[in-house]
Amino acid sequence: MKKPQVMYIFDPLCGWCYGFSPVIKQLKDAYSQEFDFRAYLGGMVLGDRAGTINEKFTFLKEGAIERVEQATGVNFGDAFKTEMLDKGDYVINSEPPSIALTILREPNPNQHIEIAHDVQNALYQNGQNLNDLATFLPLADKYGVARDEFTQKFTDEAYRKQTYAEFQMVHQLGIKGYPSVVVIVGEQGYLIGRGYQPYEQISETLKKIKEDKLP
C-alpha cells in the first residue's frame, strides 16, 4: 500500500521556512515510518517581483529577521547578515535555487527535507549566493549528482519548465503562504500547517491523522 504523504510546501528564500526547517526535520524523524515526506516549491519571488534587498525587500533589514529568530529559535548566520543583509545588494529571486532543488531532489526522493534545509542553510547561515551555480556544486557532490551533469541541467529549459510546473501545481492547490504542510491520505488532503508552527502543535495534528485515518 502506498504511504500517505506529508507535503512540505516552501520556498528556498522564505525566512519563516528557514525557521520551520528544524520542525519539519523533526517531524520526518518521528513519522517517516507512516508517511512519505516531500518538499514542494512555491515560487514566492519570480519575474518582476525579484530584486535586491535594498530595492524591494527592505523589510528584511527592518526587523523581519529578528522576528523569525525570536519566534522560532533559529539563528541567521553572521555571514548572511553582513554579506547579504547589511550590504543590501543581494538579489532575491526564487527561480535559480528552485531549479537547483528540482535537480538535486530528482535522484533523492527520500531526502527532499534534507536538501531543502541545506539549500536554505547555504544562504541564511553561510551567506552564499543562491543565484550562483557554484553555490550548489558541493550539494551536488553530497547528493550524488555529478558536477558536469548538474551544470548542464541548471541551464536546461526542461528543468526550468519542470520547476514552473511545480509552482503552478502549488498555486492550484490554493497555497498562498509558506511554509504550509498538507497531508495526503488516499484522495483526501488535509491542510495541517499554515505559517510557522512549533513541533508539538503540528505533531499532535499529524498523530491524530495517523490514529484516525490510517489502517
PDB file of C-alpha atoms in Angstrom:
ATOM      1  CA  MET A   1       0.000   0.000   0.000  1.00  0.00           C
ATOM      2  CA  LYS A   2       1.240   3.473  -0.909  1.00  0.00           C
ATOM      3  CA  LYS A   3       2.185   5.547   2.119  1.00  0.00           C
ATOM      4  CA  PRO A   4       0.269   8.758   2.766  1.00  0.00           C
ATOM      5  CA  GLN A   5       2.349  11.820   2.037  1.00  0.00           C
ATOM      6  CA  VAL A   6       3.323  14.884   4.019  1.00  0.00           C
ATOM      7  CA  MET A   7       3.709  17.769   1.558  1.00  0.00           C
ATOM      8  CA  TYR A   8       6.057  20.442   2.884  1.00  0.00           C
ATOM      9  CA  ILE A   9       5.339  23.485   0.717  1.00  0.00           C
ATOM     10  CA  PHE A  10       8.046  26.114   0.979  1.00  0.00           C
ATOM     11  CA  ASP A  11      10.314  28.492  -0.873  1.00  0.00           C
ATOM     12  CA  PRO A  12      14.107  28.481  -0.573  1.00  0.00           C
ATOM     13  CA  LEU A  13      14.039  32.246   0.100  1.00  0.00           C
ATOM     14  CA  CYS A  14      11.300  32.114   2.742  1.00  0.00           C
ATOM     15  CA  GLY A  15      12.734  33.128   6.113  1.00  0.00           C
ATOM     16  CA  TRP A  16       9.852  31.548   8.031  1.00  0.00           C
ATOM     17  CA  CYS A  17      10.546  28.294   6.141  1.00  0.00           C
ATOM     18  CA  TYR A  18      14.148  28.503   7.327  1.00  0.00           C
ATOM     19  CA  GLY A  19      12.766  28.888  10.834  1.00  0.00           C
ATOM     20  CA  PHE A  20      10.454  25.919  10.291  1.00  0.00           C
ATOM     21  CA  SER A  21      13.210  23.686   8.898  1.00  0.00           C
ATOM     22  CA  PRO A  22      14.134  22.103  12.270  1.00  0.00           C
ATOM     23  CA  VAL A  23      10.442  21.360  12.862  1.00  0.00           C
ATOM     24  CA  ILE A  24       9.857  19.578   9.544  1.00  0.00           C
ATOM     25  CA  LYS A  25      13.103  17.614  10.030  1.00  0.00           C
ATOM     26  CA  GLN A  26      11.931  16.542  13.496  1.00  0.00           C
ATOM     27  CA  LEU A  27       8.530  15.545  12.087  1.00  0.00           C
ATOM     28  CA  LYS A  28      10.210  13.404   9.453  1.00  0.00           C
ATOM     29  CA  ASP A  29      12.357  11.727  12.104  1.00  0.00           C
ATOM     30  CA  ALA A  30       9.250  10.941  14.160  1.00  0.00           C
ATOM     31  CA  TYR A  31       6.807   9.900  11.424  1.00  0.00           C
ATOM     32  CA  SER A  32       8.796   8.608   8.442  1.00  0.00           C
ATOM     33  CA  GLN A  33       7.595   5.042   9.091  1.00  0.00           C
ATOM     34  CA  GLU A  34       3.997   6.080   8.435  1.00  0.00           C
ATOM     35  CA  PHE A  35       4.361   8.969   5.959  1.00  0.00           C
ATOM     36  CA  ASP A  36       6.458   9.887   2.953  1.00  0.00           C
ATOM     37  CA  PHE A  37       7.862  13.403   3.318  1.00  0.00           C
ATOM     38  CA  ARG A  38       8.219  15.517   0.171  1.00  0.00           C
ATOM     39  CA  ALA A  39       9.141  19.177  -0.320  1.00  0.00           C
ATOM     40  CA  TYR A  40       7.287  21.237  -2.920  1.00  0.00           C
ATOM     41  CA  LEU A  41       8.314  24.610  -4.318  1.00  0.00           C
ATOM     42  CA  GLY A  42       6.005  27.603  -4.136  1.00  0.00           C
ATOM     43  CA  GLY A  43       7.734  30.148  -6.371  1.00  0.00           C
ATOM     44  CA  MET A  44       7.486  33.035  -3.912  1.00  0.00           C
ATOM     45  CA  VAL A  45       9.609  35.651  -5.737  1.00  0.00           C
ATOM     46  CA  LEU A  46       9.617  35.456  -9.532  1.00  0.00           C
ATOM     47  CA  GLY A  47       9.827  37.744 -12.544  1.00  0.00           C
ATOM     48  CA  ASP A  48       9.149  41.401 -11.771  1.00  0.00           C
ATOM     49  CA  ARG A  49       8.953  40.659  -8.047  1.00  0.00           C
ATOM     50  CA  ALA A  50      12.651  39.757  -7.966  1.00  0.00           C
ATOM     51  CA  GLY A  51      15.117  42.452  -6.948  1.00  0.00           C
ATOM     52  CA  THR A  52      17.737  43.478  -4.429  1.00  0.00           C
ATOM     53  CA  ILE A  53      17.128  43.691  -0.702  1.00  0.00           C
ATOM     54  CA  ASN A  54      17.645  47.470  -0.813  1.00  0.00           C
ATOM     55  CA  GLU A  55      15.218  47.901  -3.714  1.00  0.00           C
ATOM     56  CA  LYS A  56      12.341  45.613  -2.855  1.00  0.00           C
ATOM     57  CA  PHE A  57      12.921  43.782   0.423  1.00  0.00           C
ATOM     58  CA  THR A  58      13.897  46.468   2.923  1.00  0.00           C
ATOM     59  CA  PHE A  59      11.564  44.856   5.494  1.00  0.00           C
ATOM     60  CA  LEU A  60      14.256  42.198   5.931  1.00  0.00           C
ATOM     61  CA  LYS A  61      16.501  44.934   7.368  1.00  0.00           C
ATOM     62  CA  GLU A  62      13.703  46.409   9.470  1.00  0.00           C
ATOM     63  CA  GLY A  63      13.113  43.643  11.999  1.00  0.00           C
ATOM     64  CA  ALA A  64      11.749  40.734   9.937  1.00  0.00           C
ATOM     65  CA  ILE A  65      14.815  38.559  10.516  1.00  0.00           C
ATOM     66  CA  GLU A  66      14.796  39.244  14.253  1.00  0.00           C
ATOM     67  CA  ARG A  67      11.089  38.311  14.439  1.00  0.00           C
ATOM     68  CA  VAL A  68      11.785  34.930  12.830  1.00  0.00           C
ATOM     69  CA  GLU A  69      14.683  34.312  15.220  1.00  0.00           C
ATOM     70  CA  GLN A  70      12.587  35.199  18.264  1.00  0.00           C
ATOM     71  CA  ALA A  71       9.572  33.136  17.219  1.00  0.00           C
ATOM     72  CA  THR A  72      11.393  30.014  16.028  1.00  0.00           C
ATOM     73  CA  GLY A  73      14.687  29.898  17.928  1.00  0.00           C
ATOM     74  CA  VAL A  74      16.797  29.599  14.758  1.00  0.00           C
ATOM     75  CA  ASN A  75      19.728  31.911  14.105  1.00  0.00           C
ATOM     76  CA  PHE A  76      20.577  33.606  10.850  1.00  0.00           C
ATOM     77  CA  GLY A  77      24.325  33.406  10.331  1.00  0.00           C
ATOM     78  CA  ASP A  78      26.674  36.372  10.618  1.00  0.00           C
ATOM     79  CA  ALA A  79      27.775  35.765   7.023  1.00  0.00           C
ATOM     80  CA  PHE A  80      24.216  36.303   5.808  1.00  0.00           C
ATOM     81  CA  LYS A  81      23.691  39.358   7.989  1.00  0.00           C
ATOM     82  CA  THR A  82      26.917  41.085   6.960  1.00  0.00           C
ATOM     83  CA  GLU A  83      27.297  39.977   3.332  1.00  0.00           C
ATOM     84  CA  MET A  84      23.656  39.981   2.279  1.00  0.00           C
ATOM     85  CA  LEU A  85      21.504  41.931   4.706  1.00  0.00           C
ATOM     86  CA  ASP A  86      23.758  44.863   5.596  1.00  0.00           C
ATOM     87  CA  LYS A  87      25.038  45.424   2.064  1.00  0.00           C
ATOM     88  CA  GLY A  88      21.552  45.033   0.634  1.00  0.00           C
ATOM     89  CA  ASP A  89      22.641  44.324  -2.950  1.00  0.00           C
ATOM     90  CA  TYR A  90      21.756  40.624  -2.903  1.00  0.00           C
ATOM     91  CA  VAL A  91      19.106  39.787  -5.499  1.00  0.00           C
ATOM     92  CA  ILE A  92      16.100  37.910  -4.081  1.00  0.00           C
ATOM     93  CA  ASN A  93      14.909  35.540  -6.832  1.00  0.00           C
ATOM     94  CA  SER A  94      13.282  32.148  -6.249  1.00  0.00           C
ATOM     95  CA  GLU A  95      13.964  30.750  -9.716  1.00  0.00           C
ATOM     96  CA  PRO A  96      17.670  29.701  -9.544  1.00  0.00           C
ATOM     97  CA  PRO A  97      17.555  27.899  -6.162  1.00  0.00           C
ATOM     98  CA  SER A  98      14.239  26.276  -7.078  1.00  0.00           C
ATOM     99  CA  ILE A  99      15.712  24.851 -10.282  1.00  0.00           C
ATOM    100  CA  ALA A 100      18.688  23.623  -8.248  1.00  0.00           C
ATOM    101  CA  LEU A 101      16.300  21.889  -5.850  1.00  0.00           C
ATOM    102  CA  THR A 102      14.466  20.251  -8.742  1.00  0.00           C
ATOM    103  CA  ILE A 103      17.767  18.777  -9.952  1.00  0.00           C
ATOM    104  CA  LEU A 104      19.037  17.687  -6.538  1.00  0.00           C
ATOM    105  CA  ARG A 105      15.752  16.062  -5.484  1.00  0.00           C
ATOM    106  CA  GLU A 106      15.356  14.032  -8.679  1.00  0.00           C
ATOM    107  CA  PRO A 107      17.643  11.110  -7.700  1.00  0.00           C
ATOM    108  CA  ASN A 108      16.910  11.548  -3.983  1.00  0.00           C
ATOM    109  CA  PRO A 109      13.147  11.157  -3.447  1.00  0.00           C
ATOM    110  CA  ASN A 110      13.547  10.364   0.235  1.00  0.00           C
ATOM    111  CA  GLN A 111      15.813  13.315   1.035  1.00  0.00           C
ATOM    112  CA  HIS A 112      13.643  16.253  -0.006  1.00  0.00           C
ATOM    113  CA  ILE A 113      13.598  17.702   3.504  1.00  0.00           C
ATOM    114  CA  GLU A 114      17.359  17.485   3.970  1.00  0.00           C
ATOM    115  CA  ILE A 115      18.049  19.054   0.559  1.00  0.00           C
ATOM    116  CA  ALA A 116      15.626  21.897   1.248  1.00  0.00           C
ATOM    117  CA  HIS A 117      17.368  22.530   4.573  1.00  0.00           C
ATOM    118  CA  ASP A 118      20.842  22.510   3.024  1.00  0.00           C
ATOM    119  CA  VAL A 119      19.901  24.985   0.277  1.00  0.00           C
ATOM    120  CA  GLN A 120      18.387  27.383   2.809  1.00  0.00           C
ATOM    121  CA  ASN A 121      21.386  26.938   5.092  1.00  0.00           C
ATOM    122  CA  ALA A 122      23.713  27.950   2.267  1.00  0.00           C
ATOM    123  CA  LEU A 123      22.054  31.371   2.157  1.00  0.00           C
ATOM    124  CA  TYR A 124      20.782  32.066   5.642  1.00  0.00           C
ATOM    125  CA  GLN A 125      23.619  30.501   7.605  1.00  0.00           C
ATOM    126  CA  ASN A 126      26.634  30.709   5.297  1.00  0.00           C
ATOM    127  CA  GLY A 127      25.803  33.829   3.273  1.00  0.00           C
ATOM    128  CA  GLN A 128      26.197  32.094  -0.082  1.00  0.00           C
ATOM    129  CA  ASN A 129      24.609  33.392  -3.273  1.00  0.00           C
ATOM    130  CA  LEU A 130      21.672  31.206  -4.372  1.00  0.00           C
ATOM    131  CA  ASN A 131      21.776  32.798  -7.821  1.00  0.00           C
ATOM    132  CA  ASP A 132      25.256  31.367  -8.402  1.00  0.00           C
ATOM    133  CA  LEU A 133      25.713  27.875  -9.848  1.00  0.00           C
ATOM    134  CA  ALA A 134      28.913  27.391  -7.816  1.00  0.00           C
ATOM    135  CA  THR A 135      26.947  27.513  -4.545  1.00  0.00           C
ATOM    136  CA  PHE A 136      25.198  24.262  -5.416  1.00  0.00           C
ATOM    137  CA  LEU A 137      28.167  22.187  -6.612  1.00  0.00           C
ATOM    138  CA  PRO A 138      29.134  20.961  -3.097  1.00  0.00           C
ATOM    139  CA  LEU A 139      25.483  19.951  -2.631  1.00  0.00           C
ATOM    140  CA  ALA A 140      25.592  18.110  -5.952  1.00  0.00           C
ATOM    141  CA  ASP A 141      28.582  16.198  -4.551  1.00  0.00           C
ATOM    142  CA  LYS A 142      26.743  15.473  -1.316  1.00  0.00           C
ATOM    143  CA  TYR A 143      23.598  14.208  -3.035  1.00  0.00           C
ATOM    144  CA  GLY A 144      25.243  12.160  -5.769  1.00  0.00           C
ATOM    145  CA  VAL A 145      24.799  14.383  -8.820  1.00  0.00           C
ATOM    146  CA  ALA A 146      27.898  14.752 -10.977  1.00  0.00           C
ATOM    147  CA  ARG A 147      29.027  18.369 -11.225  1.00  0.00           C
ATOM    148  CA  ASP A 148      29.016  18.438 -15.023  1.00  0.00           C
ATOM    149  CA  GLU A 149      25.526  16.906 -15.052  1.00  0.00           C
ATOM    150  CA  PHE A 150      24.268  19.465 -12.539  1.00  0.00           C
ATOM    151  CA  THR A 151      25.855  22.322 -14.518  1.00  0.00           C
ATOM    152  CA  GLN A 152      24.178  21.166 -17.730  1.00  0.00           C
ATOM    153  CA  LYS A 153      20.777  20.753 -16.106  1.00  0.00           C
ATOM    154  CA  PHE A 154      20.946  24.099 -14.305  1.00  0.00           C
ATOM    155  CA  THR A 155      20.529  25.937 -17.633  1.00  0.00           C
ATOM    156  CA  ASP A 156      18.375  23.271 -19.317  1.00  0.00           C
ATOM    157  CA  GLU A 157      14.967  24.667 -20.272  1.00  0.00           C
ATOM    158  CA  ALA A 158      13.372  21.309 -19.436  1.00  0.00           C
ATOM    159  CA  TYR A 159      14.280  21.718 -15.755  1.00  0.00           C
ATOM    160  CA  ARG A 160      13.062  25.290 -15.741  1.00  0.00           C
ATOM    161  CA  LYS A 161       9.707  24.150 -17.157  1.00  0.00           C
ATOM    162  CA  GLN A 162       9.511  21.304 -14.656  1.00  0.00           C
ATOM    163  CA  THR A 163      10.126  23.757 -11.813  1.00  0.00           C
ATOM    164  CA  TYR A 164       7.475  26.199 -13.056  1.00  0.00           C
ATOM    165  CA  ALA A 165       5.001  23.346 -13.434  1.00  0.00           C
ATOM    166  CA  GLU A 166       5.503  22.642  -9.737  1.00  0.00           C
ATOM    167  CA  PHE A 167       4.896  26.315  -8.889  1.00  0.00           C
ATOM    168  CA  GLN A 168       1.655  26.087 -10.859  1.00  0.00           C
ATOM    169  CA  MET A 169       0.581  22.894  -9.109  1.00  0.00           C
ATOM    170  CA  VAL A 170       1.104  24.503  -5.706  1.00  0.00           C
ATOM    171  CA  HIS A 171      -0.811  27.585  -6.847  1.00  0.00           C
ATOM    172  CA  GLN A 172      -3.710  25.378  -7.977  1.00  0.00           C
ATOM    173  CA  LEU A 173      -3.826  23.823  -4.509  1.00  0.00           C
ATOM    174  CA  GLY A 174      -4.659  27.292  -3.219  1.00  0.00           C
ATOM    175  CA  ILE A 175      -1.489  27.583  -1.127  1.00  0.00           C
ATOM    176  CA  LYS A 176      -0.683  31.257  -0.684  1.00  0.00           C
ATOM    177  CA  GLY A 177       1.687  31.269   2.286  1.00  0.00           C
ATOM    178  CA  TYR A 178       4.842  29.450   3.297  1.00  0.00           C
ATOM    179  CA  PRO A 179       5.587  27.215   4.996  1.00  0.00           C
ATOM    180  CA  SER A 180       2.451  25.120   4.567  1.00  0.00           C
ATOM    181  CA  VAL A 181       2.023  21.446   5.383  1.00  0.00           C
ATOM    182  CA  VAL A 182      -0.588  19.274   3.677  1.00  0.00           C
ATOM    183  CA  VAL A 183      -1.164  15.599   4.397  1.00  0.00           C
ATOM    184  CA  ILE A 184      -2.478  13.425   1.538  1.00  0.00           C
ATOM    185  CA  VAL A 185      -4.246  10.214   2.578  1.00  0.00           C
ATOM    186  CA  GLY A 186      -5.650   8.424  -0.457  1.00  0.00           C
ATOM    187  CA  GLU A 187      -7.633  11.027  -2.389  1.00  0.00           C
ATOM    188  CA  GLN A 188      -8.094  13.319   0.619  1.00  0.00           C
ATOM    189  CA  GLY A 189      -5.898  16.278   1.539  1.00  0.00           C
ATOM    190  CA  TYR A 190      -5.637  17.901   4.969  1.00  0.00           C
ATOM    191  CA  LEU A 191      -4.004  21.299   5.497  1.00  0.00           C
ATOM    192  CA  ILE A 192      -2.372  20.830   8.907  1.00  0.00           C
ATOM    193  CA  GLY A 193       0.001  23.788   8.965  1.00  0.00           C
ATOM    194  CA  ARG A 194      -0.078  27.311   7.561  1.00  0.00           C
ATOM    195  CA  GLY A 195       2.813  29.532   8.549  1.00  0.00           C
ATOM    196  CA  TYR A 196       5.273  28.663  11.283  1.00  0.00           C
ATOM    197  CA  GLN A 197       4.029  26.267  13.961  1.00  0.00           C
ATOM    198  CA  PRO A 198       6.039  24.659  16.763  1.00  0.00           C
ATOM    199  CA  TYR A 199       6.729  20.940  16.632  1.00  0.00           C
ATOM    200  CA  GLU A 200       4.347  19.978  19.457  1.00  0.00           C
ATOM    201  CA  GLN A 201       1.366  21.631  17.795  1.00  0.00           C
ATOM    202  CA  ILE A 202       1.794  20.170  14.321  1.00  0.00           C
ATOM    203  CA  SER A 203       2.909  16.782  15.669  1.00  0.00           C
ATOM    204  CA  GLU A 204      -0.331  16.481  17.619  1.00  0.00           C
ATOM    205  CA  THR A 205      -2.335  17.029  14.410  1.00  0.00           C
ATOM    206  CA  LEU A 206      -0.242  14.522  12.471  1.00  0.00           C
ATOM    207  CA  LYS A 207      -0.618  11.990  15.269  1.00  0.00           C
ATOM    208  CA  LYS A 208      -4.393  12.412  15.169  1.00  0.00           C
ATOM    209  CA  ILE A 209      -4.472  11.829  11.394  1.00  0.00           C
ATOM    210  CA  LYS A 210      -2.314   8.742  11.888  1.00  0.00           C
ATOM    211  CA  GLU A 211      -4.717   7.353  14.500  1.00  0.00           C
ATOM    212  CA  ASP A 212      -7.968   8.312  12.787  1.00  0.00           C
ATOM    213  CA  LYS A 213      -7.205   7.870   9.089  1.00  0.00           C
ATOM    214  CA  LEU A 214      -4.559   5.171   8.724  1.00  0.00           C
ATOM    215  CA  PRO A 215      -5.379   1.474   8.920  1.00  0.00           C
TER     216      PRO A 215
END
